[in-house]
Amino acid sequence: MDKKIIYMDHAATTYTAKEVVEAMIPYFSDEFGNPSSVYSIGQSNKKVLDLARKQAASAINAQPDEIFFTNGGTESDNWALKGAAFANERKGKHIITTSIEHHAVLHSCEWLASRGFEITYLPVDKFGMVSPESVEKAIRQDTILISVMYANNEVGTIQPIAEIGKIARKHGICFHTDAVQAVGHVPIDVVSENIDLLSLSGHKLYGPKGIGALYIRKGTRIQSFMHGGAQERKRRAGTENVPGIVGLGAAIERAVTHLPEEMDRLTDLRNELTRELLKIPATHLNGHPTKRLPNNTNIIFEYIEGESVLLLLNMKGICASTGSACNSASLEPSHVLTAMGIPHEIAHGSIRLTIGERTTAEDVKIVTAALKETVEKLRAMSPLTPKELKNVQ
Ligand SMILES: *Cc1c(COP(=O)(O)O)cnc(C)c1O
């Protein structure tokens, strides 16, 4: 590849960091033993699983035996929702979640609804924020689970998790958060935030794909999701993905070590990117102006289609997205933007840019200039563009 690629889609996935790959490599070949075996190459692998469990636990202030490895964020969400629902169904069948969750949560809820559970989808305000009061109001005698994502994958809004956790604890209701976009990106403390279940994933924090974890606070009622062998203390059967788990542990430790500086650096770059893009006329920021992930900006350009912007950016070697990677095959506007009250016609003009470790100030300049040019070009061709906007150069 001779053309430089500028990657601004870290919320969709990240590359695996070089040190992380290096930490994983021995476990594909020389250190291939099954952690359940008695001989030493198996037993030594059990030790590395324990190390990864420690690394993951300490990043969120959990205990190592509260970490259960899964094959990623989707599995963790499915396990949390379905496992907690069925473990508590004698107490009640009501679940509270939000209208802006990732599809791993929303579709699990839909499936649970088909099995007799009742789901309340809380609305969000124009910034994509859930109000803790609305959570408390939605609680009923038969509420058994509250699931609110830590930070939204499309617009980056960070939810008032500590306040919601406090409410859940006060009412004795299990509280799950999908923290896939947040772990390794912002500080998290499952103890002070009263989180009972938390989903995380490797490939959103410079770890490998196909590996994740579910944090289960000690004493939380949850059924097993995978049945088979006695792995993960009989709660998640299947021979452990040892290289993946080693990579996940290394990636999490690496992310939290750099966290404060990297948050500051990304916030500055992101603010610069947002500021420059908002200079383009008829442009708006989606999501909360300050309570958002340091690496996320999401902008609406009125009168044009986000998909067309992406194709033109791609020709310039710039990778971005219209929101969730899972939505790009459908013509429906994003459920997140719709829930925020953004009209369909303009929701289609939104672009998500998520920067990362390798993003530089120079990249921000190049992307800003490319977007200005692209938006002008598309607006010049669009019959929807008002005349006065076509003449700005
Ligand atoms: C990516 C993502 C998931 C799914 O994680 P996978 O590891 O890709 O299965 C779930 N929730 C959120 C918020 C995500 O961003």
mmCIF file of C-alpha atoms and ligand atoms in Angstrom:
data_model
loop_
_atom_site.group_PDB
_atom_site.id
_atom_site.type_symbol
_atom_site.label_atom_id
_atom_site.label_comp_id
_atom_site.label_asym_id
_atom_site.label_seq_id
_atom_site.Cartn_x
_atom_site.Cartn_y
_atom_site.Cartn_z
ATOM 1 C CA MET A 1 0.000 0.000 0.000
ATOM 2 C CA ASP A 2 1.650 3.232 -1.072
ATOM 3 C CA LYS A 3 -1.103 5.660 -0.116
ATOM 4 C CA LYS A 4 -1.224 6.496 3.566
ATOM 5 C CA ILE A 5 -4.429 5.380 5.201
ATOM 6 C CA ILE A 6 -5.897 7.642 7.850
ATOM 7 C CA TYR A 7 -7.989 5.447 10.091
ATOM 8 C CA MET A 8 -10.712 7.238 12.025
ATOM 9 C CA ASP A 9 -12.996 4.336 12.817
ATOM 10 C CA HIS A 10 -11.559 3.030 16.096
ATOM 11 C CA ALA A 11 -15.061 2.542 17.530
ATOM 12 C CA ALA A 12 -15.659 -0.133 14.872
ATOM 13 C CA THR A 13 -12.451 -1.946 15.673
ATOM 14 C CA THR A 14 -8.781 -1.289 16.424
ATOM 15 C CA TYR A 15 -5.650 -2.995 15.160
ATOM 16 C CA THR A 16 -3.980 -5.244 17.715
ATOM 17 C CA ALA A 17 -1.021 -3.432 19.270
ATOM 18 C CA LYS A 18 2.389 -4.847 18.375
ATOM 19 C CA GLU A 19 3.327 -5.663 21.993
ATOM 20 C CA VAL A 20 -0.011 -7.429 22.391
ATOM 21 C CA VAL A 21 0.583 -9.607 19.312
ATOM 22 C CA GLU A 22 4.067 -10.414 20.600
ATOM 23 C CA ALA A 23 2.678 -11.452 23.974
ATOM 24 C CA MET A 24 0.199 -13.775 22.217
ATOM 25 C CA ILE A 25 2.499 -15.518 19.737
ATOM 26 C CA PRO A 26 4.039 -18.195 22.035
ATOM 27 C CA TYR A 27 0.547 -19.418 22.955
ATOM 28 C CA PHE A 28 -0.218 -20.427 19.387
ATOM 29 C CA SER A 29 2.779 -22.740 19.143
ATOM 30 C CA ASP A 30 5.220 -23.715 21.913
ATOM 31 C CA GLU A 31 2.807 -22.952 24.742
ATOM 32 C CA PHE A 32 -0.178 -24.703 23.245
ATOM 33 C CA GLY A 33 -1.175 -26.859 26.235
ATOM 34 C CA ASN A 34 -4.750 -27.133 27.422
ATOM 35 C CA PRO A 35 -5.075 -25.221 30.721
ATOM 36 C CA SER A 36 -7.203 -28.079 32.090
ATOM 37 C CA SER A 37 -4.404 -30.650 31.645
ATOM 38 C CA VAL A 38 -2.142 -31.879 34.443
ATOM 39 C CA TYR A 39 1.223 -31.719 32.647
ATOM 40 C CA SER A 40 3.285 -28.592 32.896
ATOM 41 C CA ILE A 41 2.640 -26.997 29.478
ATOM 42 C CA GLY A 42 -1.044 -27.087 30.365
ATOM 43 C CA GLN A 43 -0.583 -25.871 33.911
ATOM 44 C CA SER A 44 1.639 -22.984 32.824
ATOM 45 C CA ASN A 45 -1.224 -21.843 30.601
ATOM 46 C CA LYS A 46 -3.530 -21.863 33.571
ATOM 47 C CA LYS A 47 -1.129 -19.379 35.157
ATOM 48 C CA VAL A 48 -1.328 -16.997 32.206
ATOM 49 C CA LEU A 49 -5.117 -17.113 32.366
ATOM 50 C CA ASP A 50 -4.873 -16.080 35.994
ATOM 51 C CA LEU A 51 -2.565 -13.218 35.070
ATOM 52 C CA ALA A 52 -4.980 -11.981 32.379
ATOM 53 C CA ARG A 53 -7.828 -12.215 34.871
ATOM 54 C CA LYS A 54 -5.842 -10.016 37.245
ATOM 55 C CA GLN A 55 -5.034 -7.534 34.484
ATOM 56 C CA ALA A 56 -8.683 -7.264 33.432
ATOM 57 C CA ALA A 57 -9.953 -7.089 37.008
ATOM 58 C CA SER A 58 -7.593 -4.371 38.153
ATOM 59 C CA ALA A 59 -8.585 -2.132 35.218
ATOM 60 C CA ILE A 60 -12.148 -1.891 36.550
ATOM 61 C CA ASN A 61 -11.477 -2.391 40.280
ATOM 62 C CA ALA A 62 -12.929 -5.909 40.297
ATOM 63 C CA GLN A 63 -11.550 -9.103 41.860
ATOM 64 C CA PRO A 64 -9.860 -11.588 39.491
ATOM 65 C CA ASP A 65 -12.445 -14.293 40.276
ATOM 66 C CA GLU A 66 -15.187 -11.938 39.109
ATOM 67 C CA ILE A 67 -13.827 -11.963 35.516
ATOM 68 C CA PHE A 68 -15.156 -14.570 33.051
ATOM 69 C CA PHE A 69 -13.690 -14.729 29.559
ATOM 70 C CA THR A 70 -16.076 -14.853 26.594
ATOM 71 C CA ASN A 71 -15.652 -14.582 22.846
ATOM 72 C CA GLY A 72 -16.380 -10.858 22.814
ATOM 73 C CA GLY A 73 -18.742 -8.041 23.618
ATOM 74 C CA THR A 74 -21.736 -9.627 21.903
ATOM 75 C CA GLU A 75 -21.450 -12.831 23.901
ATOM 76 C CA SER A 76 -20.937 -10.907 27.146
ATOM 77 C CA ASP A 77 -24.079 -8.848 26.483
ATOM 78 C CA ASN A 78 -26.125 -11.939 25.570
ATOM 79 C CA TRP A 79 -24.919 -13.774 28.650
ATOM 80 C CA ALA A 80 -25.564 -10.827 30.979
ATOM 81 C CA LEU A 81 -29.086 -10.183 29.717
ATOM 82 C CA LYS A 82 -30.309 -13.749 29.269
ATOM 83 C CA GLY A 83 -28.360 -15.178 32.207
ATOM 84 C CA ALA A 84 -29.643 -12.583 34.664
ATOM 85 C CA ALA A 85 -33.180 -12.667 33.235
ATOM 86 C CA PHE A 86 -33.619 -16.429 33.649
ATOM 87 C CA ALA A 87 -31.841 -16.556 37.009
ATOM 88 C CA ASN A 88 -34.312 -14.023 38.408
ATOM 89 C CA GLU A 89 -37.518 -14.870 36.550
ATOM 90 C CA ARG A 90 -39.261 -16.170 39.631
ATOM 91 C CA LYS A 91 -38.880 -12.722 41.169
ATOM 92 C CA GLY A 92 -40.236 -10.961 38.093
ATOM 93 C CA LYS A 93 -39.968 -10.587 34.341
ATOM 94 C CA HIS A 94 -39.449 -6.853 33.864
ATOM 95 C CA ILE A 95 -36.224 -5.459 32.395
ATOM 96 C CA ILE A 96 -35.243 -1.808 31.978
ATOM 97 C CA THR A 97 -32.882 -0.770 29.209
ATOM 98 C CA THR A 98 -32.504 2.186 26.839
ATOM 99 C CA SER A 99 -33.373 2.890 23.246
ATOM 100 C CA ILE A 100 -29.733 3.594 22.314
ATOM 101 C CA GLU A 101 -28.100 0.290 23.268
ATOM 102 C CA HIS A 102 -25.917 -1.724 20.923
ATOM 103 C CA HIS A 103 -27.862 -4.363 18.990
ATOM 104 C CA ALA A 104 -26.225 -7.083 21.122
ATOM 105 C CA VAL A 105 -28.346 -5.757 23.996
ATOM 106 C CA LEU A 106 -31.412 -4.640 22.010
ATOM 107 C CA HIS A 107 -31.786 -7.903 20.122
ATOM 108 C CA SER A 108 -31.203 -9.950 23.285
ATOM 109 C CA CYS A 109 -34.029 -7.945 24.857
ATOM 110 C CA GLU A 110 -36.282 -8.561 21.854
ATOM 111 C CA TRP A 111 -35.606 -12.267 22.146
ATOM 112 C CA LEU A 112 -36.346 -12.165 25.888
ATOM 113 C CA ALA A 113 -39.605 -10.356 25.113
ATOM 114 C CA SER A 114 -40.568 -13.288 22.883
ATOM 115 C CA ARG A 115 -39.988 -15.534 25.927
ATOM 116 C CA GLY A 116 -42.401 -13.607 28.121
ATOM 117 C CA PHE A 117 -40.167 -10.909 29.563
ATOM 118 C CA GLU A 118 -41.371 -7.323 29.499
ATOM 119 C CA ILE A 119 -38.904 -4.657 28.410
ATOM 120 C CA THR A 120 -38.989 -0.924 29.095
ATOM 121 C CA TYR A 121 -36.858 1.073 26.653
ATOM 122 C CA LEU A 122 -35.989 4.376 28.286
ATOM 123 C CA PRO A 123 -35.805 7.461 26.072
ATOM 124 C CA VAL A 124 -32.768 9.733 25.890
ATOM 125 C CA ASP A 125 -32.470 13.510 25.657
ATOM 126 C CA LYS A 126 -31.145 15.366 22.621
ATOM 127 C CA PHE A 127 -27.569 14.603 23.722
ATOM 128 C CA GLY A 128 -28.238 10.867 23.891
ATOM 129 C CA MET A 129 -28.263 10.915 27.699
ATOM 130 C CA VAL A 130 -30.466 8.732 29.903
ATOM 131 C CA SER A 131 -31.760 10.427 33.035
ATOM 132 C CA PRO A 132 -31.294 8.557 36.332
ATOM 133 C CA GLU A 133 -34.754 9.807 37.367
ATOM 134 C CA SER A 134 -36.319 8.024 34.393
ATOM 135 C CA VAL A 135 -34.591 4.823 35.497
ATOM 136 C CA GLU A 136 -35.985 5.128 39.008
ATOM 137 C CA LYS A 137 -39.489 5.932 37.702
ATOM 138 C CA ALA A 138 -39.467 2.862 35.477
ATOM 139 C CA ILE A 139 -38.713 0.483 38.370
ATOM 140 C CA ARG A 140 -41.589 -1.832 39.300
ATOM 141 C CA GLN A 141 -42.149 -4.569 41.848
ATOM 142 C CA ASP A 142 -41.195 -7.152 39.201
ATOM 143 C CA THR A 143 -38.104 -5.387 37.787
ATOM 144 C CA ILE A 144 -35.155 -7.789 37.835
ATOM 145 C CA LEU A 145 -32.527 -6.155 35.632
ATOM 146 C CA ILE A 146 -31.376 -2.716 34.498
ATOM 147 C CA SER A 147 -29.034 -2.536 31.495
ATOM 148 C CA VAL A 148 -27.609 0.842 30.476
ATOM 149 C CA MET A 149 -24.534 1.149 28.276
ATOM 150 C CA TYR A 150 -21.506 2.969 29.705
ATOM 151 C CA ALA A 151 -20.762 4.990 26.580
ATOM 152 C CA ASN A 152 -22.565 4.976 23.267
ATOM 153 C CA ASN A 153 -20.715 3.551 20.290
ATOM 154 C CA GLU A 154 -22.195 5.984 17.771
ATOM 155 C CA VAL A 155 -22.345 9.391 19.428
ATOM 156 C CA GLY A 156 -19.927 8.741 22.311
ATOM 157 C CA THR A 157 -22.215 10.052 25.079
ATOM 158 C CA ILE A 158 -21.137 8.779 28.512
ATOM 159 C CA GLN A 159 -24.091 7.836 30.706
ATOM 160 C CA PRO A 160 -24.509 8.745 34.417
ATOM 161 C CA ILE A 161 -23.554 5.192 35.388
ATOM 162 C CA ALA A 162 -22.680 5.885 39.034
ATOM 163 C CA GLU A 163 -26.079 7.500 39.658
ATOM 164 C CA ILE A 164 -27.949 4.693 37.913
ATOM 165 C CA GLY A 165 -25.878 2.117 39.818
ATOM 166 C CA LYS A 166 -26.818 3.764 43.095
ATOM 167 C CA ILE A 167 -30.517 3.577 42.220
ATOM 168 C CA ALA A 168 -30.251 -0.073 41.149
ATOM 169 C CA ARG A 169 -28.467 -0.969 44.380
ATOM 170 C CA LYS A 170 -30.998 0.914 46.506
ATOM 171 C CA HIS A 171 -33.801 -1.141 44.953
ATOM 172 C CA GLY A 172 -31.823 -4.395 45.033
ATOM 173 C CA ILE A 173 -31.930 -4.778 41.230
ATOM 174 C CA CYS A 174 -29.119 -6.283 39.167
ATOM 175 C CA PHE A 175 -27.309 -3.626 37.090
ATOM 176 C CA HIS A 176 -25.546 -4.468 33.815
ATOM 177 C CA THR A 177 -23.544 -2.057 31.703
ATOM 178 C CA ASP A 178 -22.199 -2.623 28.191
ATOM 179 C CA ALA A 179 -18.811 -0.953 28.657
ATOM 180 C CA VAL A 180 -17.289 -2.186 25.390
ATOM 181 C CA GLN A 181 -16.557 1.365 24.202
ATOM 182 C CA ALA A 182 -15.466 2.565 27.628
ATOM 183 C CA VAL A 183 -12.991 0.070 29.098
ATOM 184 C CA GLY A 184 -9.480 1.257 28.351
ATOM 185 C CA HIS A 185 -10.852 4.624 27.178
ATOM 186 C CA VAL A 186 -12.198 6.178 30.383
ATOM 187 C CA PRO A 187 -11.686 5.197 34.045
ATOM 188 C CA ILE A 188 -14.226 2.695 35.417
ATOM 189 C CA ASP A 189 -14.762 1.491 38.981
ATOM 190 C CA VAL A 190 -17.328 -1.290 39.345
ATOM 191 C CA VAL A 191 -17.314 -0.949 43.138
ATOM 192 C CA SER A 192 -17.985 2.764 43.502
ATOM 193 C CA GLU A 193 -20.329 2.756 40.506
ATOM 194 C CA ASN A 194 -22.335 -0.210 41.882
ATOM 195 C CA ILE A 195 -22.064 -2.266 38.699
ATOM 196 C CA ASP A 196 -23.033 -5.953 38.979
ATOM 197 C CA LEU A 197 -22.369 -7.068 35.400
ATOM 198 C CA LEU A 198 -20.070 -5.409 32.855
ATOM 199 C CA SER A 199 -19.296 -6.384 29.254
ATOM 200 C CA LEU A 200 -15.951 -5.662 27.630
ATOM 201 C CA SER A 201 -14.269 -6.626 24.358
ATOM 202 C CA GLY A 202 -10.651 -6.956 23.186
ATOM 203 C CA HIS A 203 -10.809 -5.449 19.715
ATOM 204 C CA LYS A 204 -12.045 -2.026 20.857
ATOM 205 C CA LEU A 205 -8.942 -1.447 22.971
ATOM 206 C CA TYR A 206 -6.039 -2.606 20.760
ATOM 207 C CA GLY A 207 -6.495 -6.248 21.668
ATOM 208 C CA PRO A 208 -7.490 -9.122 19.375
ATOM 209 C CA LYS A 209 -10.940 -9.785 17.943
ATOM 210 C CA GLY A 210 -13.071 -12.651 19.229
ATOM 211 C CA ILE A 211 -12.177 -12.252 22.886
ATOM 212 C CA GLY A 212 -13.912 -10.385 25.685
ATOM 213 C CA ALA A 213 -15.066 -10.774 29.239
ATOM 214 C CA LEU A 214 -18.050 -10.466 31.485
ATOM 215 C CA TYR A 215 -17.456 -9.114 34.963
ATOM 216 C CA ILE A 216 -19.857 -10.760 37.406
ATOM 217 C CA ARG A 217 -19.900 -9.248 40.866
ATOM 218 C CA LYS A 218 -19.652 -11.925 43.538
ATOM 219 C CA GLY A 219 -23.142 -12.969 44.636
ATOM 220 C CA THR A 220 -24.875 -11.859 41.416
ATOM 221 C CA ARG A 221 -27.535 -14.318 40.282
ATOM 222 C CA ILE A 222 -26.819 -15.369 36.711
ATOM 223 C CA GLN A 223 -27.200 -18.608 34.774
ATOM 224 C CA SER A 224 -24.433 -20.154 32.715
ATOM 225 C CA PHE A 225 -24.692 -19.400 29.030
ATOM 226 C CA MET A 226 -22.408 -22.020 27.488
ATOM 227 C CA HIS A 227 -22.767 -25.577 28.786
ATOM 228 C CA GLY A 228 -20.048 -28.189 28.550
ATOM 229 C CA GLY A 229 -16.770 -28.549 30.425
ATOM 230 C CA ALA A 230 -15.892 -27.010 33.769
ATOM 231 C CA GLN A 231 -13.895 -24.060 32.400
ATOM 232 C CA GLU A 232 -14.307 -20.581 33.923
ATOM 233 C CA ARG A 233 -15.445 -22.106 37.219
ATOM 234 C CA LYS A 234 -18.226 -24.010 35.415
ATOM 235 C CA ARG A 235 -19.837 -20.815 34.215
ATOM 236 C CA ARG A 236 -18.556 -20.587 30.650
ATOM 237 C CA ALA A 237 -17.730 -23.919 29.086
ATOM 238 C CA GLY A 238 -15.296 -24.398 26.202
ATOM 239 C CA THR A 239 -11.516 -24.708 25.961
ATOM 240 C CA GLU A 240 -10.151 -21.279 26.717
ATOM 241 C CA ASN A 241 -8.873 -19.085 23.868
ATOM 242 C CA VAL A 242 -5.480 -18.855 25.557
ATOM 243 C CA PRO A 243 -3.728 -16.604 22.985
ATOM 244 C CA GLY A 244 -6.787 -14.343 22.885
ATOM 245 C CA ILE A 245 -7.016 -14.144 26.662
ATOM 246 C CA VAL A 246 -3.284 -13.357 26.950
ATOM 247 C CA GLY A 247 -3.809 -10.623 24.345
ATOM 248 C CA LEU A 248 -6.864 -9.246 26.108
ATOM 249 C CA GLY A 249 -5.015 -9.041 29.426
ATOM 250 C CA ALA A 250 -1.987 -7.380 27.855
ATOM 251 C CA ALA A 251 -4.161 -4.917 25.919
ATOM 252 C CA ILE A 252 -6.193 -3.895 28.962
ATOM 253 C CA GLU A 253 -3.119 -3.420 31.113
ATOM 254 C CA ARG A 254 -1.470 -1.387 28.374
ATOM 255 C CA ALA A 255 -4.569 0.796 27.889
ATOM 256 C CA VAL A 256 -5.020 1.643 31.548
ATOM 257 C CA THR A 257 -1.315 2.375 31.997
ATOM 258 C CA HIS A 258 -1.478 5.116 29.350
ATOM 259 C CA LEU A 259 -5.026 6.191 30.153
ATOM 260 C CA PRO A 260 -4.767 9.698 31.687
ATOM 261 C CA GLU A 261 -2.258 11.047 29.126
ATOM 262 C CA GLU A 262 -3.975 9.393 26.203
ATOM 263 C CA MET A 263 -7.366 10.754 27.274
ATOM 264 C CA ASP A 264 -5.958 14.280 27.341
ATOM 265 C CA ARG A 265 -4.181 13.901 24.018
ATOM 266 C CA LEU A 266 -7.238 12.460 22.266
ATOM 267 C CA THR A 267 -9.582 15.023 23.795
ATOM 268 C CA ASP A 268 -7.426 17.876 22.431
ATOM 269 C CA LEU A 269 -7.235 16.334 18.959
ATOM 270 C CA ARG A 270 -10.935 15.495 18.966
ATOM 271 C CA ASN A 271 -11.865 19.022 20.041
ATOM 272 C CA GLU A 272 -9.747 20.474 17.274
ATOM 273 C CA LEU A 273 -11.393 18.152 14.730
ATOM 274 C CA THR A 274 -14.880 19.050 15.965
ATOM 275 C CA ARG A 275 -14.159 22.778 16.058
ATOM 276 C CA GLU A 276 -12.850 22.796 12.489
ATOM 277 C CA LEU A 277 -15.715 20.706 11.111
ATOM 278 C CA LEU A 278 -18.351 22.873 12.785
ATOM 279 C CA LYS A 279 -16.982 25.825 10.783
ATOM 280 C CA ILE A 280 -18.606 24.224 7.729
ATOM 281 C CA PRO A 281 -22.080 25.821 7.428
ATOM 282 C CA ALA A 282 -25.240 23.835 8.317
ATOM 283 C CA THR A 283 -23.287 21.371 10.437
ATOM 284 C CA HIS A 284 -24.113 20.079 13.937
ATOM 285 C CA LEU A 285 -22.460 17.966 16.605
ATOM 286 C CA ASN A 286 -24.289 14.785 17.638
ATOM 287 C CA GLY A 287 -24.008 13.621 21.232
ATOM 288 C CA HIS A 288 -23.058 15.437 24.407
ATOM 289 C CA PRO A 289 -20.611 18.335 23.964
ATOM 290 C CA THR A 290 -18.436 17.336 26.937
ATOM 291 C CA LYS A 291 -19.696 14.095 28.516
ATOM 292 C CA ARG A 292 -18.458 11.964 25.650
ATOM 293 C CA LEU A 293 -15.684 9.532 24.818
ATOM 294 C CA PRO A 294 -12.382 11.347 24.256
ATOM 295 C CA ASN A 295 -11.951 9.768 20.818
ATOM 296 C CA ASN A 296 -15.426 10.350 19.370
ATOM 297 C CA THR A 297 -16.858 13.071 17.218
ATOM 298 C CA ASN A 298 -20.102 12.651 15.286
ATOM 299 C CA ILE A 299 -21.235 15.375 12.924
ATOM 300 C CA ILE A 300 -24.311 15.989 10.820
ATOM 301 C CA PHE A 301 -23.824 17.718 7.488
ATOM 302 C CA GLU A 302 -27.220 18.871 6.317
ATOM 303 C CA TYR A 303 -28.423 18.301 2.745
ATOM 304 C CA ILE A 304 -26.098 15.380 1.951
ATOM 305 C CA GLU A 305 -25.871 11.641 2.544
ATOM 306 C CA GLY A 306 -23.311 10.277 4.988
ATOM 307 C CA GLU A 307 -22.763 7.244 2.744
ATOM 308 C CA SER A 308 -21.653 9.472 -0.148
ATOM 309 C CA VAL A 309 -19.265 11.315 2.141
ATOM 310 C CA LEU A 310 -17.732 7.996 3.227
ATOM 311 C CA LEU A 311 -17.177 6.836 -0.346
ATOM 312 C CA LEU A 312 -15.414 10.072 -1.283
ATOM 313 C CA LEU A 313 -13.337 9.979 1.911
ATOM 314 C CA ASN A 314 -12.380 6.393 1.120
ATOM 315 C CA MET A 315 -10.985 7.543 -2.230
ATOM 316 C CA LYS A 316 -8.716 9.860 -0.250
ATOM 317 C CA GLY A 317 -7.594 6.992 2.014
ATOM 318 C CA ILE A 318 -9.695 8.106 4.977
ATOM 319 C CA CYS A 319 -11.687 5.500 6.909
ATOM 320 C CA ALA A 320 -14.766 6.735 8.767
ATOM 321 C CA SER A 321 -18.289 5.514 9.339
ATOM 322 C CA THR A 322 -21.854 6.744 9.491
ATOM 323 C CA GLY A 323 -22.323 5.373 12.984
ATOM 324 C CA SER A 324 -22.472 1.772 13.885
ATOM 325 C CA ALA A 325 -20.630 -0.648 11.616
ATOM 326 C CA CYS A 326 -23.624 -2.957 11.872
ATOM 327 C CA ASN A 327 -25.910 -0.371 10.284
ATOM 328 C CA SER A 328 -23.993 0.384 7.141
ATOM 329 C CA ALA A 329 -25.758 -2.369 5.189
ATOM 330 C CA SER A 330 -29.197 -0.957 5.959
ATOM 331 C CA LEU A 331 -30.887 2.211 4.771
ATOM 332 C CA GLU A 332 -32.626 2.825 8.072
ATOM 333 C CA PRO A 333 -31.307 5.867 9.906
ATOM 334 C CA SER A 334 -29.453 5.042 13.102
ATOM 335 C CA HIS A 335 -31.710 4.055 16.012
ATOM 336 C CA VAL A 336 -29.477 6.154 18.254
ATOM 337 C CA LEU A 337 -29.897 9.391 16.281
ATOM 338 C CA THR A 338 -33.627 8.687 15.913
ATOM 339 C CA ALA A 339 -33.939 8.210 19.689
ATOM 340 C CA MET A 340 -32.191 11.560 20.171
ATOM 341 C CA GLY A 341 -34.975 13.195 18.190
ATOM 342 C CA ILE A 342 -32.934 13.919 15.089
ATOM 343 C CA PRO A 343 -35.213 13.960 12.020
ATOM 344 C CA HIS A 344 -34.626 11.158 9.487
ATOM 345 C CA GLU A 345 -33.742 13.515 6.635
ATOM 346 C CA ILE A 346 -30.818 15.042 8.452
ATOM 347 C CA ALA A 347 -29.787 11.917 10.409
ATOM 348 C CA HIS A 348 -28.687 10.477 7.050
ATOM 349 C CA GLY A 349 -26.035 13.183 6.781
ATOM 350 C CA SER A 350 -24.079 12.101 9.847
ATOM 351 C CA ILE A 351 -20.497 10.904 10.017
ATOM 352 C CA ARG A 352 -18.706 9.324 12.958
ATOM 353 C CA LEU A 353 -14.979 9.926 13.310
ATOM 354 C CA THR A 354 -13.265 7.962 16.064
ATOM 355 C CA ILE A 355 -9.581 8.695 16.480
ATOM 356 C CA GLY A 356 -6.952 6.550 18.170
ATOM 357 C CA GLU A 357 -3.417 6.037 19.385
ATOM 358 C CA ARG A 358 -1.778 6.693 16.028
ATOM 359 C CA THR A 359 -3.863 9.758 15.151
ATOM 360 C CA THR A 360 -1.748 12.907 14.829
ATOM 361 C CA ALA A 361 -2.481 16.625 14.549
ATOM 362 C CA GLU A 362 -1.464 16.319 10.917
ATOM 363 C CA ASP A 363 -4.147 13.635 10.352
ATOM 364 C CA VAL A 364 -6.733 15.963 11.857
ATOM 365 C CA LYS A 365 -5.702 18.692 9.398
ATOM 366 C CA ILE A 366 -5.867 16.360 6.415
ATOM 367 C CA VAL A 367 -9.262 14.962 7.384
ATOM 368 C CA THR A 368 -10.690 18.416 8.069
ATOM 369 C CA ALA A 369 -9.582 19.706 4.677
ATOM 370 C CA ALA A 370 -10.836 16.563 2.935
ATOM 371 C CA LEU A 371 -14.226 16.820 4.599
ATOM 372 C CA LYS A 372 -14.614 20.513 3.761
ATOM 373 C CA GLU A 373 -13.915 19.768 0.116
ATOM 374 C CA THR A 374 -16.157 16.677 0.064
ATOM 375 C CA VAL A 375 -19.104 18.384 1.716
ATOM 376 C CA GLU A 376 -18.898 21.363 -0.677
ATOM 377 C CA LYS A 377 -18.710 19.072 -3.674
ATOM 378 C CA LEU A 378 -21.694 16.974 -2.594
ATOM 379 C CA ARG A 379 -23.740 20.005 -1.644
ATOM 380 C CA ALA A 380 -23.033 21.565 -5.020
ATOM 381 C CA MET A 381 -24.584 18.463 -6.633
ATOM 382 C CA SER A 382 -27.475 18.020 -4.201
ATOM 383 C CA PRO A 383 -30.867 19.400 -5.265
ATOM 384 C CA LEU A 384 -31.689 19.824 -1.555
ATOM 385 C CA THR A 385 -28.954 22.354 -0.880
ATOM 386 C CA PRO A 386 -30.228 25.930 -0.491
ATOM 387 C CA LYS A 387 -28.757 28.320 -3.063
ATOM 388 C CA GLU A 388 -26.781 30.400 -0.574
ATOM 389 C CA LEU A 389 -24.844 27.323 0.588
ATOM 390 C CA LYS A 390 -23.848 26.345 -2.949
ATOM 391 C CA ASN A 391 -21.894 29.540 -3.438
ATOM 392 C CA VAL A 392 -19.692 29.372 -0.375
ATOM 393 C CA GLN A 393 -16.188 28.408 -1.339
HETATM 394 C C1 LIG B 1 -18.425 -3.468 19.432
HETATM 395 C C2 LIG B 1 -19.475 -3.407 20.454
HETATM 396 C C3 LIG B 1 -20.113 -4.577 20.918
HETATM 397 C C4 LIG B 1 -19.825 -5.935 20.340
HETATM 398 O O1 LIG B 1 -18.566 -6.401 20.690
HETATM 399 P P1 LIG B 1 -17.889 -7.593 19.823
HETATM 400 O O2 LIG B 1 -16.665 -7.942 20.580
HETATM 401 O O3 LIG B 1 -17.625 -7.027 18.465
HETATM 402 O O4 LIG B 1 -18.878 -8.712 19.792
HETATM 403 C C5 LIG B 1 -21.054 -4.452 21.914
HETATM 404 N N1 LIG B 1 -21.358 -3.253 22.440
HETATM 405 C C6 LIG B 1 -20.783 -2.125 22.036
HETATM 406 C C7 LIG B 1 -21.129 -0.831 22.672
HETATM 407 C C8 LIG B 1 -19.828 -2.153 21.022
HETATM 408 O O5 LIG B 1 -19.262 -1.019 20.610
#
